[in-house]
Every structure is written in C-alpha cells, then in structure tokens.
mmCIF file of C-alpha atoms and ligand atoms in Angstrom:
data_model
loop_
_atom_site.group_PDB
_atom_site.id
_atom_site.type_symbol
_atom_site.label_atom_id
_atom_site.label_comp_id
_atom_site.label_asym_id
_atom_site.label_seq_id
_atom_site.Cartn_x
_atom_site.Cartn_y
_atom_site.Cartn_z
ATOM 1 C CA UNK Y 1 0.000 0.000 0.000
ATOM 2 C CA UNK Y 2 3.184 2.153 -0.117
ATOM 3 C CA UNK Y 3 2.142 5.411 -1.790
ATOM 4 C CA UNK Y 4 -1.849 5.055 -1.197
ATOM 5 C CA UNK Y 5 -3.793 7.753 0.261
ATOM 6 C CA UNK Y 6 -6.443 7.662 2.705
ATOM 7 C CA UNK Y 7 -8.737 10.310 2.130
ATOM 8 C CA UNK Y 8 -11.765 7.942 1.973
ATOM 9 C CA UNK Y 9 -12.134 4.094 3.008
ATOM 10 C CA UNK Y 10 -14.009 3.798 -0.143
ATOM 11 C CA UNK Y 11 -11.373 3.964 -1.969
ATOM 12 C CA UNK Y 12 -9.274 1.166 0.226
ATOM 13 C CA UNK Y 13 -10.228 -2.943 -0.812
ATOM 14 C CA UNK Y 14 -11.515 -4.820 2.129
ATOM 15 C CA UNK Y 15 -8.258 -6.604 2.036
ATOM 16 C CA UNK Y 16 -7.005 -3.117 2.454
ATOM 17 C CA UNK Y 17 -8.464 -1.879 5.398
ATOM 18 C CA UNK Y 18 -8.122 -5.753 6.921
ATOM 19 C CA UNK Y 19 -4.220 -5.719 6.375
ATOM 20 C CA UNK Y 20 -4.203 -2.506 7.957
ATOM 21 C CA UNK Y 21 -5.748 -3.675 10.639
ATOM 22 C CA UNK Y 22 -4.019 -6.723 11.454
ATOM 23 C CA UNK Y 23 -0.642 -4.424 11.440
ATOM 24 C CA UNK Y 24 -2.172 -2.331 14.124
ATOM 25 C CA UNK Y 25 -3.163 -4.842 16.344
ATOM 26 C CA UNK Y 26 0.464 -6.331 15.745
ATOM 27 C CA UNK Y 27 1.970 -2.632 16.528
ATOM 28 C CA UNK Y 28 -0.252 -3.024 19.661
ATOM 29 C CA UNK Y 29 0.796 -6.000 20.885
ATOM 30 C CA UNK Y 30 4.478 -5.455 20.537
ATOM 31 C CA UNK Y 31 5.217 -1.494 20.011
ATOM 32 C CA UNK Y 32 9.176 -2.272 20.681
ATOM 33 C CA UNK Y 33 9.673 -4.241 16.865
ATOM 34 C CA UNK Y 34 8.004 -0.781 15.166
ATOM 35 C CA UNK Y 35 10.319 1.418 17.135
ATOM 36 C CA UNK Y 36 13.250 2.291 14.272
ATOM 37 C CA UNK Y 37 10.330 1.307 11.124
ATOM 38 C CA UNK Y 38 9.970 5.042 10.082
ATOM 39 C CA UNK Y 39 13.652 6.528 11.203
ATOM 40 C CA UNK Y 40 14.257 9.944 9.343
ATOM 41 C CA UNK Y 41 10.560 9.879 7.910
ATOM 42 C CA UNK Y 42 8.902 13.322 7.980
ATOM 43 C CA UNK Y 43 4.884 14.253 8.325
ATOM 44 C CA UNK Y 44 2.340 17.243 8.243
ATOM 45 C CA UNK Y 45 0.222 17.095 10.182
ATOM 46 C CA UNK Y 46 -2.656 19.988 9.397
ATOM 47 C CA UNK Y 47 -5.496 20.982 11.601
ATOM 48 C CA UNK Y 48 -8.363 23.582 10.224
ATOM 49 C CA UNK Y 49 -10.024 22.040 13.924
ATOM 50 C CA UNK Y 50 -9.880 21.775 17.582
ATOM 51 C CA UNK Y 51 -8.190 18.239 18.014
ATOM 52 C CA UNK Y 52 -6.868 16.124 21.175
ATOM 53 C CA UNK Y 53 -6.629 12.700 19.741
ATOM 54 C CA UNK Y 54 -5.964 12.997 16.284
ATOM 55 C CA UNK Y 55 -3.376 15.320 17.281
ATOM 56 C CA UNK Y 56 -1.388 13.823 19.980
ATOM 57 C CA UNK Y 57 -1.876 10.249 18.395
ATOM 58 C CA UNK Y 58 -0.843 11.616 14.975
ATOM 59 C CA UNK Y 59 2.702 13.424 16.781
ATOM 60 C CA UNK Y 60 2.851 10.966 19.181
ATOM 61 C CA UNK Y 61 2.850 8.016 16.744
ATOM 62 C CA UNK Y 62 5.503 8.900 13.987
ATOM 63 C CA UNK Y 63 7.898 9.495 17.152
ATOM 64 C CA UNK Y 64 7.108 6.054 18.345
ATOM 65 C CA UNK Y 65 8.176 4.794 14.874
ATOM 66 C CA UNK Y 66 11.445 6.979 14.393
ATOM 67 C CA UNK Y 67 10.295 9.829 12.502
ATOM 68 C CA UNK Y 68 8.877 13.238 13.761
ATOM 69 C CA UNK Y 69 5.676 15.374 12.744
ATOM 70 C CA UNK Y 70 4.841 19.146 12.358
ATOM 71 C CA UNK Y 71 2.136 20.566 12.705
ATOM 72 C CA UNK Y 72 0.364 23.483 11.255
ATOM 73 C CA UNK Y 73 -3.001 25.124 12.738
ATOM 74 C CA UNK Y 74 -4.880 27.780 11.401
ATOM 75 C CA UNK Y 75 -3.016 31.164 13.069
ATOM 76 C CA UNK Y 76 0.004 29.527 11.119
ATOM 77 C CA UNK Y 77 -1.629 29.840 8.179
ATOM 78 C CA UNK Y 78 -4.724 28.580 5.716
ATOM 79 C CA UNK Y 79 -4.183 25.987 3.146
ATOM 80 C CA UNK Y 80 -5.307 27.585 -0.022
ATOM 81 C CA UNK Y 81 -5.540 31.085 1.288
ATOM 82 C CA UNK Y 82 -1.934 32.638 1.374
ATOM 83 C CA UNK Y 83 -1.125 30.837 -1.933
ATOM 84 C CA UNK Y 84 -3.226 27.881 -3.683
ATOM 85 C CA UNK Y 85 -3.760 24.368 -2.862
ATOM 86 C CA UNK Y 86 -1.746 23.105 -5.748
ATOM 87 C CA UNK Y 87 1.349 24.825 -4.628
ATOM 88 C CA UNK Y 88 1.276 24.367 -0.974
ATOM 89 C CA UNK Y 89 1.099 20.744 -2.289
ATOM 90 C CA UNK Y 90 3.756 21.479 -4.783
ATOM 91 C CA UNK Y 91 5.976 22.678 -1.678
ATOM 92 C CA UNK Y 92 5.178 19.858 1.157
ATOM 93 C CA UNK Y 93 6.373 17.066 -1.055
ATOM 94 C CA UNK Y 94 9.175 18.702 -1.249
ATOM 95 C CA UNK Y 95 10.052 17.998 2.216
ATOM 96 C CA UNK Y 96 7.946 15.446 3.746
ATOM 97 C CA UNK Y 97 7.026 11.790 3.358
ATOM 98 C CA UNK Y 98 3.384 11.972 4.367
ATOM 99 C CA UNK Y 99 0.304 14.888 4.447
ATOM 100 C CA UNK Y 100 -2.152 14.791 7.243
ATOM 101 C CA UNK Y 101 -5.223 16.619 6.810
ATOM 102 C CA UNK Y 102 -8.459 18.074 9.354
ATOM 103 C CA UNK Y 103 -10.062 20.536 7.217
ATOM 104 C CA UNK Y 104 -13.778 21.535 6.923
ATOM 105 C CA UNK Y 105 -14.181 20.877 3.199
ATOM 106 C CA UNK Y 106 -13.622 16.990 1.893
ATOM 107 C CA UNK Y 107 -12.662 18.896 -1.928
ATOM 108 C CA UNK Y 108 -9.611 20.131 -0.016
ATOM 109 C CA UNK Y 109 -8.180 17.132 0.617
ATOM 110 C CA UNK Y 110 -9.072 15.389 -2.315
ATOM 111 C CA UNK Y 111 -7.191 18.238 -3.921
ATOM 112 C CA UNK Y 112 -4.331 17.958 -2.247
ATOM 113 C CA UNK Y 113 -4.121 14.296 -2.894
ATOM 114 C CA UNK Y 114 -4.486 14.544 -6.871
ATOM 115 C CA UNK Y 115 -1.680 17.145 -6.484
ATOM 116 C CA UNK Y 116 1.132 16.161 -4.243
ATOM 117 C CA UNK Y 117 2.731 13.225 -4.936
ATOM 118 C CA UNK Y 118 3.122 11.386 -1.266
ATOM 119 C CA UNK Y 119 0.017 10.365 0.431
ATOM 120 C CA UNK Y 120 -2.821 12.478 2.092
ATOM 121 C CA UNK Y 121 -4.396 11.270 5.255
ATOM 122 C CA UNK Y 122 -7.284 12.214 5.687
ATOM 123 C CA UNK Y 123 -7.834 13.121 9.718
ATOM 124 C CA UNK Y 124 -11.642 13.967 9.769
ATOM 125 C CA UNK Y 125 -13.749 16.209 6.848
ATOM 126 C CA UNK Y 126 -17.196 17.652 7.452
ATOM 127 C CA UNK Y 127 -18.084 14.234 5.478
ATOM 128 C CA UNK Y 128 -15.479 11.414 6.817
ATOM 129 C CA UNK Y 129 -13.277 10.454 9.718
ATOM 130 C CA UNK Y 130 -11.272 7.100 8.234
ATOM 131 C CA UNK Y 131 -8.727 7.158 11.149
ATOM 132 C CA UNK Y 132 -11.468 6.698 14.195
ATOM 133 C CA UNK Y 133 -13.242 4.293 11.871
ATOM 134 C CA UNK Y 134 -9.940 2.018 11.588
ATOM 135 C CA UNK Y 135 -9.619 2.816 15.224
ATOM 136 C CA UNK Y 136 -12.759 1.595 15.952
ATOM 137 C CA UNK Y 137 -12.997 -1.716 13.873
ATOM 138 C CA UNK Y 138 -9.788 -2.281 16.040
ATOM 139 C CA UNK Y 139 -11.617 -2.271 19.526
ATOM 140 C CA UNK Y 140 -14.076 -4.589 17.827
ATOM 141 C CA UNK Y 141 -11.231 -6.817 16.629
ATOM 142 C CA UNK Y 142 -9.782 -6.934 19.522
ATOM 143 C CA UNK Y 143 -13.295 -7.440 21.622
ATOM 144 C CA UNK Y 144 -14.762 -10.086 19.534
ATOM 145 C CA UNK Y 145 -12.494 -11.416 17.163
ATOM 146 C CA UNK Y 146 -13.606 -11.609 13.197
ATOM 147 C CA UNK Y 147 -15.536 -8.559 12.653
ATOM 148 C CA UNK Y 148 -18.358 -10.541 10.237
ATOM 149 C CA UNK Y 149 -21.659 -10.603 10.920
ATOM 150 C CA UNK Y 150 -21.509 -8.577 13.851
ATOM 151 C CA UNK Y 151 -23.629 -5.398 14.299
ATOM 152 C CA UNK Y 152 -22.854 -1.781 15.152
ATOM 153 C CA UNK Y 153 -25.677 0.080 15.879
ATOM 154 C CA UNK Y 154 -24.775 4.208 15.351
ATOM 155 C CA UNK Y 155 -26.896 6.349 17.178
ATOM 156 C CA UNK Y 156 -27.416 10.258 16.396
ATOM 157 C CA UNK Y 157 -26.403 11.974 13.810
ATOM 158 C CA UNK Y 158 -25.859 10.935 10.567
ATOM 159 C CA UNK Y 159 -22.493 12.819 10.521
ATOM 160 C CA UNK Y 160 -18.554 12.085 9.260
ATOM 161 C CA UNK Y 161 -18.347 9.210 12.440
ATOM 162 C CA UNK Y 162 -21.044 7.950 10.859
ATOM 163 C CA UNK Y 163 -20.373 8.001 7.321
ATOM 164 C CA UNK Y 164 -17.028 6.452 7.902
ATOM 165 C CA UNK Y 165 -18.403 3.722 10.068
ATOM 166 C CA UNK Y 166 -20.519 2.995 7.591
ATOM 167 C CA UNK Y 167 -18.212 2.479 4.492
ATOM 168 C CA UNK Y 168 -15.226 0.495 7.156
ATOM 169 C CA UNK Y 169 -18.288 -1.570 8.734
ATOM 170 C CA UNK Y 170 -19.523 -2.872 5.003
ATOM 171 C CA UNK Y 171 -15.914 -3.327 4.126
ATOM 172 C CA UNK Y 172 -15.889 -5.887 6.746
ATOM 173 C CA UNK Y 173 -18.734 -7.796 6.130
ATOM 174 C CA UNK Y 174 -20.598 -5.733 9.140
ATOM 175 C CA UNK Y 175 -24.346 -5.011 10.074
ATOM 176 C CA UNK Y 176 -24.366 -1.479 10.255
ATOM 177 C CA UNK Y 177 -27.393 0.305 11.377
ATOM 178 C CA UNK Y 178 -27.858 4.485 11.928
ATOM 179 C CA UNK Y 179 -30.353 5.443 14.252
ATOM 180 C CA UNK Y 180 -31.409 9.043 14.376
ATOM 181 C CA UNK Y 181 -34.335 11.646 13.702
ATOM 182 C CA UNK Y 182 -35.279 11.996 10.220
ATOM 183 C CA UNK Y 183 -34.172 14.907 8.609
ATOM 184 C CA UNK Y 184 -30.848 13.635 10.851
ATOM 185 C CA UNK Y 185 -29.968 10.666 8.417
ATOM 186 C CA UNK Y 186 -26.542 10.063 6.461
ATOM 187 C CA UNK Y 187 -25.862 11.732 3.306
ATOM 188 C CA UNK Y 188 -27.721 10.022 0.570
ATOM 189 C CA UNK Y 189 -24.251 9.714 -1.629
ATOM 190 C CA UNK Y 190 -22.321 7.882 1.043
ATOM 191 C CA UNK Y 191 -24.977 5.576 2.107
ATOM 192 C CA UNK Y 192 -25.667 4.381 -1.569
ATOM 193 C CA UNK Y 193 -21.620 3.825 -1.500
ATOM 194 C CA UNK Y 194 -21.949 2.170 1.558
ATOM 195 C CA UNK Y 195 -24.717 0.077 0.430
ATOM 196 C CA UNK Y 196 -23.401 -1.031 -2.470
ATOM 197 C CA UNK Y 197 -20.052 -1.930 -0.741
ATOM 198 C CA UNK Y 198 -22.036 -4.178 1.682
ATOM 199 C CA UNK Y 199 -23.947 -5.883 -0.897
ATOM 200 C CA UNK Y 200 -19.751 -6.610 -2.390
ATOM 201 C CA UNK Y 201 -18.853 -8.283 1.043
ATOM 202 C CA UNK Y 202 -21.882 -9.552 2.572
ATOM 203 C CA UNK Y 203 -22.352 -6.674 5.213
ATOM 204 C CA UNK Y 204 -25.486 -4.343 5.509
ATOM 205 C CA UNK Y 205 -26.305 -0.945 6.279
ATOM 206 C CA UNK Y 206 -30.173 0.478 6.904
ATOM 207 C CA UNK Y 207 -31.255 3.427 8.317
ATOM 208 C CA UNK Y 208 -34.175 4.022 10.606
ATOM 209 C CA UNK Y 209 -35.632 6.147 13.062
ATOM 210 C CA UNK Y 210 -36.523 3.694 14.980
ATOM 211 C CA UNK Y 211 -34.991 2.587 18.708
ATOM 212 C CA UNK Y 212 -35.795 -0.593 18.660
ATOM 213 C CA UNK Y 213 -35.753 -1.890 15.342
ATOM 214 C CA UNK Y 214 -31.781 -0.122 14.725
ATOM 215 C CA UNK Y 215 -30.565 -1.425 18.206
ATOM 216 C CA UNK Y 216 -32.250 -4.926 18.992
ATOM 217 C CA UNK Y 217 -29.170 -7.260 19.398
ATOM 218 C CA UNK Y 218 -26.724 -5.052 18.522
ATOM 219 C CA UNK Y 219 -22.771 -6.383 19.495
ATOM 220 C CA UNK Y 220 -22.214 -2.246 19.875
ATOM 221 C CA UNK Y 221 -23.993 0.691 20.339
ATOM 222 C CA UNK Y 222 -22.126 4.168 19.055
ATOM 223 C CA UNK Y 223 -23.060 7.721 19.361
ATOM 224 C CA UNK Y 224 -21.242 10.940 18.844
ATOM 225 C CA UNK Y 225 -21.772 14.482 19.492
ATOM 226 C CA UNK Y 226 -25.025 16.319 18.128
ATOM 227 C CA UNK Y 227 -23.297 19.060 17.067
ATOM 228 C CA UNK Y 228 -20.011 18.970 14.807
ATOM 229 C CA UNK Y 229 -17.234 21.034 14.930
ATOM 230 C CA UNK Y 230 -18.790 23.731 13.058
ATOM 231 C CA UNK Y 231 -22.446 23.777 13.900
ATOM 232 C CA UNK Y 232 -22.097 25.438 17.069
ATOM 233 C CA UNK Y 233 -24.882 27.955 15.727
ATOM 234 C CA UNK Y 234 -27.298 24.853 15.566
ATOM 235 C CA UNK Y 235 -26.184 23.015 18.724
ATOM 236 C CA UNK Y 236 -29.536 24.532 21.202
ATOM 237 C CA UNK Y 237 -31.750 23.071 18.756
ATOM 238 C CA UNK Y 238 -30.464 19.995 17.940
ATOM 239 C CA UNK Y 239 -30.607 19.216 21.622
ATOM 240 C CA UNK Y 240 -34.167 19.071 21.878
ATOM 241 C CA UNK Y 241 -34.650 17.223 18.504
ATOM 242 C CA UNK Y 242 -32.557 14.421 19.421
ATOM 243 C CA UNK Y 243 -33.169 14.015 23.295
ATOM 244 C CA UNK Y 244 -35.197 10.897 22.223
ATOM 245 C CA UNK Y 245 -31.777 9.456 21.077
ATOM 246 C CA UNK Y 246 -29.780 9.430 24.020
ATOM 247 C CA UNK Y 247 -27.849 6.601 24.956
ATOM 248 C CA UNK Y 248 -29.073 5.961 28.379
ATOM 249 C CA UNK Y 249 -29.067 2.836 30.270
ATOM 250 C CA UNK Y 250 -33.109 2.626 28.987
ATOM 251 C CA UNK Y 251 -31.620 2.864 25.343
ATOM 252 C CA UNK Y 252 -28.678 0.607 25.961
ATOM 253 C CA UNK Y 253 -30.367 -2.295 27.394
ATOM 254 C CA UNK Y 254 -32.213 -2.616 23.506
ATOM 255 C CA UNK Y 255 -28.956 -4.117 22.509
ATOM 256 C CA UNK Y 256 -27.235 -7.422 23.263
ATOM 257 C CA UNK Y 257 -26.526 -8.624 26.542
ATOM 258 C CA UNK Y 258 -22.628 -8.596 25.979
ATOM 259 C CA UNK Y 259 -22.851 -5.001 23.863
ATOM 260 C CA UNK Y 260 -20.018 -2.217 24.400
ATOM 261 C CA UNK Y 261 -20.794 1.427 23.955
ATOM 262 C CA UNK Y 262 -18.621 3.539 21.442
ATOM 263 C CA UNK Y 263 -17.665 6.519 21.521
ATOM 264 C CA UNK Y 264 -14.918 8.420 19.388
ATOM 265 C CA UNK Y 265 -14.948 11.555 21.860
ATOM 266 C CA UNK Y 266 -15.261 14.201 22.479
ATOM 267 C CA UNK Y 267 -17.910 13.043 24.399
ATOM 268 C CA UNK Y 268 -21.221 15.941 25.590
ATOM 269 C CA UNK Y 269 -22.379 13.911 28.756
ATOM 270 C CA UNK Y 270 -25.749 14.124 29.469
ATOM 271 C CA UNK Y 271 -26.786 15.055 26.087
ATOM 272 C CA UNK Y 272 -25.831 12.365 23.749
ATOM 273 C CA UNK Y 273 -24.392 10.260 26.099
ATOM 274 C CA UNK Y 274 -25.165 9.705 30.135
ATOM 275 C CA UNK Y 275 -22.341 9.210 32.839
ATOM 276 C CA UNK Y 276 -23.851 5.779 33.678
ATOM 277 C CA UNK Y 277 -23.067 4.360 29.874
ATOM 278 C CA UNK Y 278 -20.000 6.493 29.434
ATOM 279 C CA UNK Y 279 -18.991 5.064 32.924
ATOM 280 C CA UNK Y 280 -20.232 1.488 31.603
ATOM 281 C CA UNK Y 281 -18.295 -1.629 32.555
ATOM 282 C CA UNK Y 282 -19.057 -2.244 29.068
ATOM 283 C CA UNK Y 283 -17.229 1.386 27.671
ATOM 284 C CA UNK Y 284 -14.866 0.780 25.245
ATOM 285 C CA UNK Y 285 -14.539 4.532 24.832
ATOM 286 C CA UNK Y 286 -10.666 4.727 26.092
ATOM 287 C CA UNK Y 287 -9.629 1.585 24.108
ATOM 288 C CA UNK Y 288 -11.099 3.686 21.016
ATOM 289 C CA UNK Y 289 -9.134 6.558 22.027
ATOM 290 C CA UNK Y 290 -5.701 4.254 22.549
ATOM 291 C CA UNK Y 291 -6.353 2.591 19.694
ATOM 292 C CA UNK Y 292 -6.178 5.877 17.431
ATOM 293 C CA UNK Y 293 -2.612 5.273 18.347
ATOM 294 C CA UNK Y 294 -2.006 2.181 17.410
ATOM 295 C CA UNK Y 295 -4.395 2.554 14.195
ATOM 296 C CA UNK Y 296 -1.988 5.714 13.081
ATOM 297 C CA UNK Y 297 0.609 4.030 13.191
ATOM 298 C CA UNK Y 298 -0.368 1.012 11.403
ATOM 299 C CA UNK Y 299 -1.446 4.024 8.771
ATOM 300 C CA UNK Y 300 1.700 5.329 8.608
ATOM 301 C CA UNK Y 301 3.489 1.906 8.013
ATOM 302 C CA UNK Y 302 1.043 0.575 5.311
ATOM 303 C CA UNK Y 303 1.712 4.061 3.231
ATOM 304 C CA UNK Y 304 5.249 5.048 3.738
ATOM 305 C CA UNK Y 305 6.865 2.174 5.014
ATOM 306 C CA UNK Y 306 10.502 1.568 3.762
HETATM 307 N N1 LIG A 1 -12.001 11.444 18.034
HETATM 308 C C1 LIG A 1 -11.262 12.483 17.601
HETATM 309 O O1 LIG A 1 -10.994 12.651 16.395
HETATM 310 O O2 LIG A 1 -10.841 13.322 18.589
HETATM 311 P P1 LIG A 1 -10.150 14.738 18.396
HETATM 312 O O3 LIG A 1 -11.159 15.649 17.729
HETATM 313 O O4 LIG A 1 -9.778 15.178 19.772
HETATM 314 O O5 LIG A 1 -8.949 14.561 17.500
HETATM 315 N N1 LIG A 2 -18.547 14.505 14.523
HETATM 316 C C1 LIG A 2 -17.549 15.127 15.354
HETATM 317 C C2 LIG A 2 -16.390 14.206 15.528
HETATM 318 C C3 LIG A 2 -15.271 14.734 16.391
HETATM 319 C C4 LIG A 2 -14.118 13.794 16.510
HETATM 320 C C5 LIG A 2 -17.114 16.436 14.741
HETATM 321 O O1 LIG A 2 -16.926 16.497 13.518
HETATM 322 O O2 LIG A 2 -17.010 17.424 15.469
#
C-alpha cells in the first residue's frame, strides 16, 4: 500500500483496510519491533479544527516509529488562502514523506491528494473520519475477534463518524445500522456507496428512526456528538430534537446482553451520552481513544513504510 492515500475508506479494498488492521493490532501488541520502522521519515500534520486525539496520536505516533511530525493550525496559516492548494502541495512534497489533513471541506483534501505526490491522510472532513473508523474496527477486533456478521448500531447523527463507520463496517462484512431523527440521516451519496459496498462483502447498512428496530441485538452501540465542529450555531436546537436518542441505560439495554458502547470523543455527557453508559463496565470509549494510536501508526506503516 506504499504510496496510497487515505482520504476515503471507499477507496481502500476490504483486504485493504483488513491488512491494515491486522498491522495495528500487531503494533499493539508489541510497540518495541516498530520502534526504528519510520527513522528519518517526515509528516504534516494539518489541523483547520480543535483536536486532542488525532493530534497527539498523529505526533505521538511517527515518534514512536522513528520519525517526527509538524504541525500546522490555522493562526500559522490557511491551506489555499496565502497561496493555492496546488502549490502548498507542490511545496510539502518537497520535504515530507506523508500529508495529514483536518479541514472543513472533503474537496480540499481530495485536492491535495491529486496534487502532491506522497500520500494524504485524511484526519476527519465535514463528510469522513477514516482514522477513528480504523480505530474503531480495532476495539471490535480486539473485543470479539472476526468482525463478520456482527452489528454496530450508530446512534445520532448521521455525521462524518457515521459516514465512515458505515463504508469500514460494510468493508468488513458488518451489520451497520444508523439510528437518528429523520431529517438527521446520512448523506444520501455515502450511504448508496456504503450500500453497495455491503452488498460486495456480505455486510449491511439500513437506516431508521426507529430505537428498537436499529438497536435490537446489537454487538455495539455508538453515538457521537449532536453538534459537529462547526455547527455550534445549531447546537440549542439539535438538543431538543434528538433528546429521544440518548444513549441511556433505557436505550442501551435494547442491545445485546454482551454489547459495548462507542464513543470516538469528544464526548457531551448528558446530552448524547449519560455518565452511567459512558462510565459502563461495558465502555470501550478509552480503548477507542488508545487505539487511534495504534491505528496511526499502522497508517503510517502501510503508506510510507521503507
Ligand atoms: N475522536 C477524535 O478525532 O478526537 P479529536 O477531535 O480530539 O482529534
Ligand atoms: N462529529 C464530530 C467528531 C469529532 C471527533 C465532529 O466532527 O465534530
């Protein structure tokens, strides 16, 4: 995969993304044999967005592998504003080995990928977040084993978590159902992708309003914030729309008996999300959040790896 980008999971085979994920449970099992892997190997990492985890996991990880990260935010400068996208491209593959992206628009860092000519990364979009999915499918792994046939039941918004959960769960032969208010659903483009994907592998994905009929059995429940990073403006009344939706211990106990609750954090408690599930003995929320590491890493390996 040496070269690839990730700026969608669409555009990764299911042999892909399951490669990538058997390297980062491998990194996670034995971080010591990945420690020299990427010595002198350079990234950007570039944040439009407020980040913890992407951020630290994204520096953190390229240290852990022998090579070191720099990041860029927003008072250091715009992509696309000071000069244009092409030739900050033009310019960063000039110097580094690998282009890490959190931007608002999706077109950005598609741009930036048909440009430069070392991979882009994508690191969450208004429309995907590829890294938490791969993050995610790697708590799973590690919970129950082969990921087939099992079924993640996303609750909220139909928003980048869920688009990219959606595309990495059909990749893997999933069940994955969204659960939200109508009006709330996943864009129409990805979920067609994401269908048609499924119907490749032998996953599904469905949408419904519904509590019971999206969560019944369910091996994990998800949610994620109401609100993205940049719809503050429409956070007050979104609350009250999606009350209905939040993952209480009422809502969890519609899933299976042995069902973890998801969470790619930030997490809004008591909106979204009460302290009793976050607080669950069946949270996985902080394996999600270690596993970014392990996942970026794994990302790094499969597409620069010497
Ligand atoms: N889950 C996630 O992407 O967290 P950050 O926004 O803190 O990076
Ligand atoms: N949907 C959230 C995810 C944050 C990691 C957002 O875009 O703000």
């Amino acid at each position: 995969m040496k070269g690839r980008d990730l700026v969608a999971l669409w555009e990764w085979t299911a042999e892909e993304v399951a490669s990538v994920l058997d390297l980062a449970l491998s990194v996670a099992d034995d971080p010591a044999r990945y420690a020299d892997a990427l010595r002198g190997k350079t990234a950007f990492l570039y944040f439009e967005k407020p980040s913890l985890r992407t951020r630290v996991t994204g520096e953190v990880g390229l240290a852990q592998l022998g090579g070191t990260a720099v990041t860029q935010t927003p008072e250091m400068g715009r992509i696309g504003k000071r000069e244009s996208v092409a030739d900050v491209a033009r310019n960063l593959e000039r110097w580094v080995d690998i282009i890490c992206m959190r931007t608002f628009s999706q077109r950005l860092v598609e741009e930036t990928a048909e440009v430069a000519s070392v991979p882009v990364v994508n690191l969450l979009t208004d429309l995907l977040h590829p890294c938490q999915a791969l993050a995610d499918l790697l708590t799973l792994r590690q919970r129950f084993g082969d990921l087939a046939g099992r079924h993640l039941a996303y609750v909220g918004d139909g928003n980048n978590v869920a688009h990219s959960l959606l595309i990495a769960g059909a990749l893997s032969a999933m069940k994955v159902s969204v659960v939200g208010p109508r009006g709330y659903e996943p864009n129409l483009r990805v979920f067609d992708r994401a269908r048609e994907v499924a119907a490749a592998h032998g996953g599904e994905v469905l949408y419904t309003p519904d509590l019971r009929e999206g969560i019944s059995g369910a091996d994990a429940v998800y949610t994620d914030v109401w609100a993205s990073m940049g719809q503050e403006d429409e956070a007050q009344a979104r609350r009250a729309l999606f009350m209905d939706y939040q993952v209480n211990d009422e809502l969890f106990s519609l899933a299976s008996e042995h069902a973890v609750f998801m969470h790619c954090l930030p997490a809004h408690r008591g909106e979204e999300v009460s302290d009793t599930v976050a607080d669950h003995e069946r949270s996985v929320i902080f394996d999600q959040a270690e596993n970014r590491l392990h996942a970026i890493k794994a990302v790094y390996l499969a597409l620069v790896g010497h």
